[in-house]
CSV table of C-alpha atoms and ligand atoms in Angstrom, one decimal:
chain,number,residue,atom,x,y,z
A,1,UNK,CA,0.0,0.0,0.1
A,2,UNK,CA,1.2,3.5,-0.8
A,3,UNK,CA,1.4,5.9,2.3
A,4,UNK,CA,0.0,9.3,1.2
A,5,UNK,CA,-0.4,12.8,2.7
A,6,UNK,CA,-2.7,15.5,1.8
A,7,UNK,CA,-1.7,18.7,3.7
A,8,UNK,CA,-4.2,21.5,4.0
A,9,UNK,CA,-1.8,24.4,3.4
A,10,UNK,CA,1.7,25.2,2.2
A,11,UNK,CA,3.0,25.4,5.7
A,12,UNK,CA,1.8,22.0,6.6
A,13,UNK,CA,3.2,20.8,3.3
A,14,UNK,CA,6.6,22.1,4.1
A,15,UNK,CA,6.6,20.7,7.7
A,16,UNK,CA,5.8,17.3,6.3
A,17,UNK,CA,8.4,17.5,3.7
A,18,UNK,CA,11.0,18.5,6.4
A,19,UNK,CA,10.6,15.1,8.2
A,20,UNK,CA,9.5,12.7,5.5
A,21,UNK,CA,11.2,11.9,2.3
A,22,UNK,CA,8.2,12.1,-0.1
A,23,UNK,CA,7.4,12.0,-3.7
A,24,UNK,CA,5.7,15.2,-4.6
A,25,UNK,CA,2.5,14.5,-6.7
A,26,UNK,CA,1.0,17.4,-8.4
A,27,UNK,CA,-1.1,16.4,-11.5
A,28,UNK,CA,0.6,12.9,-11.5
A,29,UNK,CA,0.6,12.9,-15.5
A,30,UNK,CA,4.3,12.2,-15.5
A,31,UNK,CA,4.5,10.2,-12.4
A,32,UNK,CA,1.8,7.7,-13.1
A,33,UNK,CA,3.3,7.0,-16.6
A,34,UNK,CA,6.9,6.5,-14.9
A,35,UNK,CA,5.6,4.4,-12.2
A,36,UNK,CA,3.2,2.2,-14.0
A,37,UNK,CA,3.4,-1.5,-13.8
A,38,UNK,CA,1.6,-4.4,-15.7
A,39,UNK,CA,-2.0,-4.1,-16.3
A,40,UNK,CA,-4.0,-4.7,-13.1
A,41,UNK,CA,-1.3,-3.7,-10.7
A,42,UNK,CA,-1.2,-0.3,-9.1
A,43,UNK,CA,1.6,2.1,-10.0
A,44,UNK,CA,4.6,1.4,-7.7
A,45,UNK,CA,5.8,4.3,-5.3
A,46,UNK,CA,8.7,3.4,-3.1
A,47,UNK,CA,8.3,6.6,-1.0
A,48,UNK,CA,5.3,8.0,0.7
A,49,UNK,CA,3.3,10.4,-1.7
A,50,UNK,CA,2.4,13.9,-0.9
A,51,UNK,CA,-0.4,15.4,-3.0
A,52,UNK,CA,-0.1,19.2,-3.6
A,53,UNK,CA,-2.8,20.0,-6.2
A,54,UNK,CA,-5.1,21.1,-3.4
A,55,UNK,CA,-2.7,23.7,-1.9
A,56,UNK,CA,-4.3,27.1,-2.8
A,57,UNK,CA,-1.1,29.0,-2.4
A,58,UNK,CA,0.3,26.9,-5.2
A,59,UNK,CA,-2.5,27.8,-7.6
A,60,UNK,CA,-2.5,31.5,-7.6
A,61,UNK,CA,-1.4,33.8,-10.5
A,62,UNK,CA,-0.3,37.4,-9.3
A,63,UNK,CA,1.4,40.4,-11.1
A,64,UNK,CA,3.5,43.0,-9.2
A,65,UNK,CA,5.6,45.6,-10.8
A,66,UNK,CA,5.6,43.8,-14.2
A,67,UNK,CA,6.6,40.5,-12.5
A,68,UNK,CA,4.3,37.6,-12.9
A,69,UNK,CA,4.2,34.9,-10.2
A,70,UNK,CA,2.7,31.7,-11.3
A,71,UNK,CA,1.9,29.1,-8.6
A,72,UNK,CA,3.7,25.8,-9.4
A,73,UNK,CA,0.4,23.7,-9.1
A,74,UNK,CA,-1.6,25.9,-11.7
A,75,UNK,CA,-2.8,23.5,-14.4
A,76,UNK,CA,-2.1,24.3,-18.0
A,77,UNK,CA,-5.8,24.8,-18.6
A,78,UNK,CA,-6.1,27.3,-15.6
A,79,UNK,CA,-3.2,29.3,-17.2
A,80,UNK,CA,-4.6,29.2,-20.7
A,81,UNK,CA,-7.8,30.8,-19.1
A,82,UNK,CA,-6.0,33.2,-16.8
A,83,UNK,CA,-6.3,36.8,-18.1
A,84,UNK,CA,-3.1,37.8,-16.5
A,85,UNK,CA,-1.2,35.1,-18.6
A,86,UNK,CA,0.2,36.6,-21.9
A,87,UNK,CA,-0.5,35.2,-25.1
A,88,UNK,CA,2.8,33.8,-25.8
A,89,UNK,CA,2.3,31.4,-22.9
A,90,UNK,CA,-1.1,30.4,-24.1
A,91,UNK,CA,0.3,29.7,-27.5
A,92,UNK,CA,2.7,27.1,-26.1
A,93,UNK,CA,0.2,25.7,-23.5
A,94,UNK,CA,-2.5,25.1,-26.0
A,95,UNK,CA,-0.3,22.7,-28.0
A,96,UNK,CA,0.7,20.6,-25.1
A,97,UNK,CA,-0.9,17.2,-24.5
A,98,UNK,CA,-4.8,17.1,-24.9
A,99,UNK,CA,-7.6,18.9,-23.0
A,100,UNK,CA,-8.0,16.0,-20.4
A,101,UNK,CA,-4.2,16.1,-19.6
A,102,UNK,CA,-4.0,19.8,-19.6
A,103,UNK,CA,-6.9,19.9,-16.9
A,104,UNK,CA,-4.6,18.1,-14.4
A,105,UNK,CA,-0.9,18.6,-15.6
A,106,UNK,CA,0.8,21.5,-13.8
A,107,UNK,CA,3.5,24.0,-14.9
A,108,UNK,CA,5.6,22.9,-11.8
A,109,UNK,CA,5.4,19.3,-12.7
A,110,UNK,CA,6.5,20.0,-16.4
A,111,UNK,CA,9.6,22.0,-14.9
A,112,UNK,CA,10.6,19.5,-12.2
A,113,UNK,CA,10.2,16.5,-14.6
A,114,UNK,CA,13.0,18.1,-16.4
A,115,UNK,CA,12.5,16.3,-19.6
A,116,UNK,CA,14.2,17.7,-22.7
A,117,UNK,CA,10.9,17.4,-24.4
A,118,UNK,CA,9.0,19.4,-21.6
A,119,UNK,CA,7.3,22.1,-23.6
A,120,UNK,CA,7.0,24.9,-21.1
A,121,UNK,CA,10.9,24.8,-20.7
A,122,UNK,CA,12.0,26.7,-24.1
A,123,UNK,CA,9.4,29.4,-23.4
A,124,UNK,CA,10.6,29.8,-19.7
A,125,UNK,CA,14.3,29.7,-20.6
A,126,UNK,CA,13.6,32.4,-23.4
A,127,UNK,CA,11.9,34.7,-20.7
A,128,UNK,CA,14.6,34.2,-18.2
A,129,UNK,CA,12.2,32.7,-15.6
A,130,UNK,CA,13.2,32.1,-12.1
A,131,UNK,CA,12.0,29.1,-10.1
A,132,UNK,CA,11.0,29.6,-6.4
A,133,UNK,CA,12.2,26.8,-4.2
A,134,UNK,CA,10.8,26.6,-0.6
A,135,UNK,CA,11.5,24.4,2.4
A,136,UNK,CA,10.3,24.8,5.9
A,137,UNK,CA,13.4,27.0,6.7
A,138,UNK,CA,14.3,28.9,3.4
A,139,UNK,CA,13.0,30.3,0.3
A,140,UNK,CA,15.3,30.8,-2.9
A,141,UNK,CA,14.9,31.8,-6.3
A,142,UNK,CA,17.0,30.4,-9.1
A,143,UNK,CA,17.2,31.0,-12.8
A,144,UNK,CA,15.5,28.1,-14.7
A,145,UNK,CA,18.7,27.4,-16.7
A,146,UNK,CA,20.5,26.8,-13.4
A,147,UNK,CA,17.6,24.8,-11.7
A,148,UNK,CA,17.4,22.3,-14.6
A,149,UNK,CA,20.8,20.4,-14.7
A,150,UNK,CA,20.2,17.7,-17.2
A,151,UNK,CA,17.8,15.0,-18.4
A,152,UNK,CA,15.5,14.5,-15.4
A,153,UNK,CA,18.0,16.3,-13.0
A,154,UNK,CA,17.2,19.5,-11.2
A,155,UNK,CA,18.7,21.3,-8.1
A,156,UNK,CA,15.6,20.3,-6.0
A,157,UNK,CA,16.9,19.3,-2.6
A,158,UNK,CA,15.3,16.9,0.0
A,159,UNK,CA,12.8,18.9,2.0
A,160,UNK,CA,12.1,21.4,-0.9
A,161,UNK,CA,9.4,21.9,-3.4
A,162,UNK,CA,8.9,24.4,-6.2
A,163,UNK,CA,6.2,26.7,-5.1
A,164,UNK,CA,6.1,29.2,-8.0
A,165,UNK,CA,7.7,30.5,-11.2
A,166,UNK,CA,8.4,34.1,-11.6
A,167,UNK,CA,8.6,35.6,-15.2
A,168,UNK,CA,9.0,39.3,-16.2
A,169,UNK,CA,5.8,40.3,-18.1
A,170,UNK,CA,7.7,41.3,-21.2
A,171,UNK,CA,5.7,42.2,-24.4
A,172,UNK,CA,6.8,40.9,-27.8
A,173,UNK,CA,6.0,42.2,-31.4
A,174,UNK,CA,6.8,38.9,-32.9
A,175,UNK,CA,5.9,35.5,-31.4
A,176,UNK,CA,6.7,32.1,-33.2
A,177,UNK,CA,6.2,28.8,-31.5
A,178,UNK,CA,6.6,25.5,-33.5
A,179,UNK,CA,6.1,22.1,-32.0
A,180,UNK,CA,7.1,19.4,-34.4
A,181,UNK,CA,5.4,16.1,-33.5
A,182,UNK,CA,3.8,13.1,-35.0
A,183,UNK,CA,0.3,14.4,-34.2
A,184,UNK,CA,-1.3,17.7,-33.3
A,185,UNK,CA,-2.4,16.5,-30.0
A,186,UNK,CA,-1.2,14.1,-27.3
A,187,UNK,CA,2.2,13.7,-28.9
A,188,UNK,CA,5.4,14.5,-27.3
A,189,UNK,CA,7.6,16.7,-29.6
A,190,UNK,CA,10.3,15.6,-31.7
A,191,UNK,CA,11.4,19.2,-31.2
A,192,UNK,CA,10.3,22.7,-30.4
A,193,UNK,CA,11.3,26.2,-31.3
A,194,UNK,CA,10.3,29.5,-29.8
A,195,UNK,CA,11.2,32.8,-31.3
A,196,UNK,CA,10.3,36.1,-29.6
A,197,UNK,CA,11.3,39.5,-30.8
A,198,UNK,CA,10.5,43.0,-29.7
A,199,UNK,CA,10.9,46.3,-31.6
A,200,UNK,CA,9.8,49.9,-31.2
A,201,UNK,CA,10.0,53.0,-33.4
A,202,UNK,CA,13.8,52.9,-33.1
A,203,UNK,CA,13.9,49.4,-34.5
A,204,UNK,CA,14.7,45.9,-33.2
A,205,UNK,CA,15.4,45.9,-29.6
A,206,UNK,CA,15.3,42.2,-28.4
A,207,UNK,CA,15.5,38.8,-29.8
A,208,UNK,CA,15.0,35.4,-27.8
A,209,UNK,CA,15.3,31.9,-29.4
A,210,UNK,CA,15.1,28.6,-27.7
A,211,UNK,CA,15.0,24.9,-28.9
A,212,UNK,CA,13.5,22.1,-27.0
A,213,UNK,CA,14.2,18.4,-27.4
A,214,UNK,CA,17.5,18.6,-29.2
A,215,UNK,CA,20.0,18.6,-26.4
A,216,UNK,CA,19.8,17.3,-22.7
A,217,UNK,CA,18.6,20.7,-21.7
A,218,UNK,CA,17.0,23.5,-23.6
A,219,UNK,CA,19.4,25.3,-26.1
A,220,UNK,CA,19.5,29.0,-25.8
A,221,UNK,CA,22.4,31.4,-26.3
A,222,UNK,CA,22.4,35.1,-25.2
A,223,UNK,CA,25.4,35.7,-27.3
A,224,UNK,CA,24.1,34.4,-30.5
A,225,UNK,CA,20.9,36.4,-29.9
A,226,UNK,CA,22.9,39.6,-29.4
A,227,UNK,CA,25.0,38.8,-32.6
A,228,UNK,CA,21.7,38.5,-34.6
A,229,UNK,CA,20.4,41.9,-33.1
A,230,UNK,CA,23.7,43.6,-34.0
A,231,UNK,CA,23.8,42.0,-37.5
A,232,UNK,CA,20.2,43.1,-38.4
A,233,UNK,CA,20.8,46.5,-36.8
A,234,UNK,CA,24.0,47.0,-39.0
A,235,UNK,CA,22.2,45.6,-42.0
A,236,UNK,CA,25.0,42.9,-42.4
A,237,UNK,CA,22.8,39.7,-41.8
A,238,UNK,CA,25.1,36.6,-42.2
A,239,UNK,CA,22.7,33.6,-42.2
A,240,UNK,CA,25.6,31.1,-42.7
A,241,UNK,CA,27.3,32.5,-39.6
A,242,UNK,CA,24.1,32.1,-37.6
A,243,UNK,CA,23.5,28.6,-38.9
A,244,UNK,CA,27.2,27.7,-37.9
A,245,UNK,CA,26.7,29.2,-34.3
A,246,UNK,CA,23.5,27.2,-33.7
A,247,UNK,CA,24.6,24.0,-35.4
A,248,UNK,CA,27.5,23.7,-32.7
A,249,UNK,CA,24.8,24.4,-29.9
A,250,UNK,CA,22.1,21.9,-31.2
A,251,UNK,CA,23.0,18.4,-30.2
A,252,UNK,CA,20.1,16.1,-30.8
A,253,UNK,CA,20.0,12.4,-30.4
A,254,UNK,CA,18.1,9.7,-32.4
A,255,UNK,CA,15.4,8.0,-30.4
A,256,UNK,CA,11.9,6.5,-31.0
A,257,UNK,CA,10.4,10.0,-31.9
A,258,UNK,CA,13.0,11.0,-34.4
A,259,UNK,CA,16.5,11.0,-35.8
A,260,UNK,CA,19.2,13.4,-34.8
A,261,UNK,CA,19.7,14.4,-38.4
A,262,UNK,CA,16.0,15.4,-38.9
A,263,UNK,CA,15.8,17.2,-35.6
A,264,UNK,CA,18.8,19.3,-36.5
A,265,UNK,CA,17.8,20.1,-40.0
A,266,UNK,CA,14.3,21.0,-38.8
A,267,UNK,CA,15.6,23.3,-36.2
A,268,UNK,CA,17.8,25.2,-38.5
A,269,UNK,CA,15.0,25.6,-41.1
A,270,UNK,CA,12.8,27.0,-38.3
A,271,UNK,CA,15.5,29.3,-37.2
A,272,UNK,CA,16.3,30.6,-40.8
A,273,UNK,CA,12.5,31.0,-41.4
A,274,UNK,CA,12.1,33.1,-38.2
A,275,UNK,CA,14.9,35.3,-39.0
A,276,UNK,CA,13.9,35.9,-42.7
A,277,UNK,CA,10.1,36.1,-42.2
A,278,UNK,CA,9.8,37.6,-38.6
A,279,UNK,CA,13.0,39.3,-37.8
A,280,UNK,CA,13.7,41.0,-41.1
A,281,UNK,CA,10.1,42.4,-41.0
A,282,UNK,CA,10.7,43.7,-37.5
A,283,UNK,CA,13.7,45.6,-38.7
A,284,UNK,CA,11.7,47.5,-41.4
A,285,UNK,CA,8.6,48.0,-39.1
B,1,LIG,C1,-0.8,11.6,-22.6
B,1,LIG,C2,0.3,12.5,-22.2
B,1,LIG,C3,0.5,13.6,-23.1
B,1,LIG,C4,1.6,14.5,-22.7
B,1,LIG,N1,1.8,15.5,-23.6
B,1,LIG,C5,2.8,16.4,-23.2
B,1,LIG,C6,3.1,17.5,-24.1
B,1,LIG,O1,2.5,17.6,-25.2
B,1,LIG,N2,4.0,18.4,-23.7
B,1,LIG,C7,4.7,18.2,-22.4
B,1,LIG,O2,5.6,19.0,-22.2
B,1,LIG,N3,4.4,17.2,-21.6
B,1,LIG,C8,3.4,16.3,-22.0
B,1,LIG,N4,3.1,15.4,-21.1
B,1,LIG,C9,3.9,15.2,-19.8
B,1,LIG,C10,3.2,15.8,-18.7
B,1,LIG,O3,1.6,16.0,-18.9
B,1,LIG,C11,3.6,17.2,-18.3
B,1,LIG,O4,5.1,17.2,-18.2
B,1,LIG,C12,3.0,17.8,-17.1
B,1,LIG,O5,3.2,19.2,-17.1
B,1,LIG,C13,3.6,17.3,-15.7
B,1,LIG,O6,2.8,18.0,-14.6
B,1,LIG,P1,2.3,17.1,-13.5
B,1,LIG,O7,1.6,18.0,-12.6
B,1,LIG,O8,1.2,15.9,-14.1
B,1,LIG,O9,3.5,16.3,-12.8
B,1,LIG,P2,3.6,15.2,-11.9
B,1,LIG,O10,3.5,14.0,-12.6
B,1,LIG,O11,2.7,15.3,-10.7
B,1,LIG,O12,5.2,15.4,-11.4
B,1,LIG,C14,6.2,15.4,-12.3
B,1,LIG,C15,7.6,15.4,-11.5
B,1,LIG,O13,7.7,16.7,-10.9
B,1,LIG,C16,7.7,16.6,-9.5
B,1,LIG,N5,6.9,17.8,-9.0
B,1,LIG,C17,5.7,18.0,-9.3
B,1,LIG,N6,5.3,19.3,-8.9
B,1,LIG,C18,6.4,19.6,-8.1
B,1,LIG,C19,6.7,20.7,-7.2
B,1,LIG,N7,5.7,21.7,-7.1
B,1,LIG,N8,7.7,20.7,-6.4
B,1,LIG,C20,8.8,19.9,-6.6
B,1,LIG,N9,8.4,18.8,-7.5
B,1,LIG,C21,7.4,18.7,-8.1
B,1,LIG,C22,7.2,15.2,-9.2
B,1,LIG,O14,7.6,14.7,-7.9
B,1,LIG,C23,7.6,14.4,-10.4
B,1,LIG,O15,8.9,14.1,-10.2
B,1,LIG,C24,2.2,14.3,-21.4
B,1,LIG,C25,1.8,13.3,-20.6
B,1,LIG,C26,0.8,12.4,-20.9
B,1,LIG,C27,0.5,11.3,-20.0
């Protein structure tokens, strides 16, 4: 039998975590797949399970001074319906899983699962999101690129949980998100790409590019983004230089969903398409 805890509030949850080595269970959509056994047998959990989806403190979205704080146990559907959440989030979340899964899958679960195919991650890397970690005695904020250490690996310590994600509420004039998968719905991505750009009357100001499922963690390079901004501002766009830069960063593997060659070629095509069809237009806006 699986021992389970269902704390009433965050304080109780953190106290329970301080004295019990638990598996944190949010929506369970990753956990139930990972722990499944032969048909007829209940999924196997070696440690006690602590449910967190009932914790109100983890289900709130607030905005303060241009900073959005998103509770870790907010479901993807709740975020799609929330008016504080910007459109570029919703574009990504609407393409994740299926309506039934989105109704229970949480943003915190997607981050903590740290799968290279986790589709909220390229967006959160591109936005320089911070992950809020809390235990009974401390609260810290870490950049997402530091929190996620590799495939299924994070800096989450025993006694801690992710309580929120903080993201600056930036606005973008170009938003492109492409999920390349076998089907439109209920398929994990072969790769994903997000391209964001912001321009004003003085021209292009910001570019953010991130790729998912083509390396152990999300591929994003601030240096390469700044080179692209400089090239576009100076009118000296060198596509082959950009392709070379990203070709060294994108290191996909072949697996049951796709081949390394296909993944790399598709990423480069999406990158070039974004630069030519979205960024070039931002420059002449
Ligand atoms: C049919 C199906 C389709 C799917 N499609 C997609 C898809 O298109 N794109 C995609 O990215 N994913 C997809 N997924 C994967 C999954 O739904 C997502 O990763 C989801 O966001 C996980 O959230 P959860 O709340 O269910 O996590 P859970 O399964 O509850 O937890 C996942 C991991 O995170 C830990 N955890 C959860 N919350 C916290 C917290 N607050 N603090 C610390 N640790 C925590 C858990 O201990 C566990 O290790 C799919 C899954 C299924 C079953």
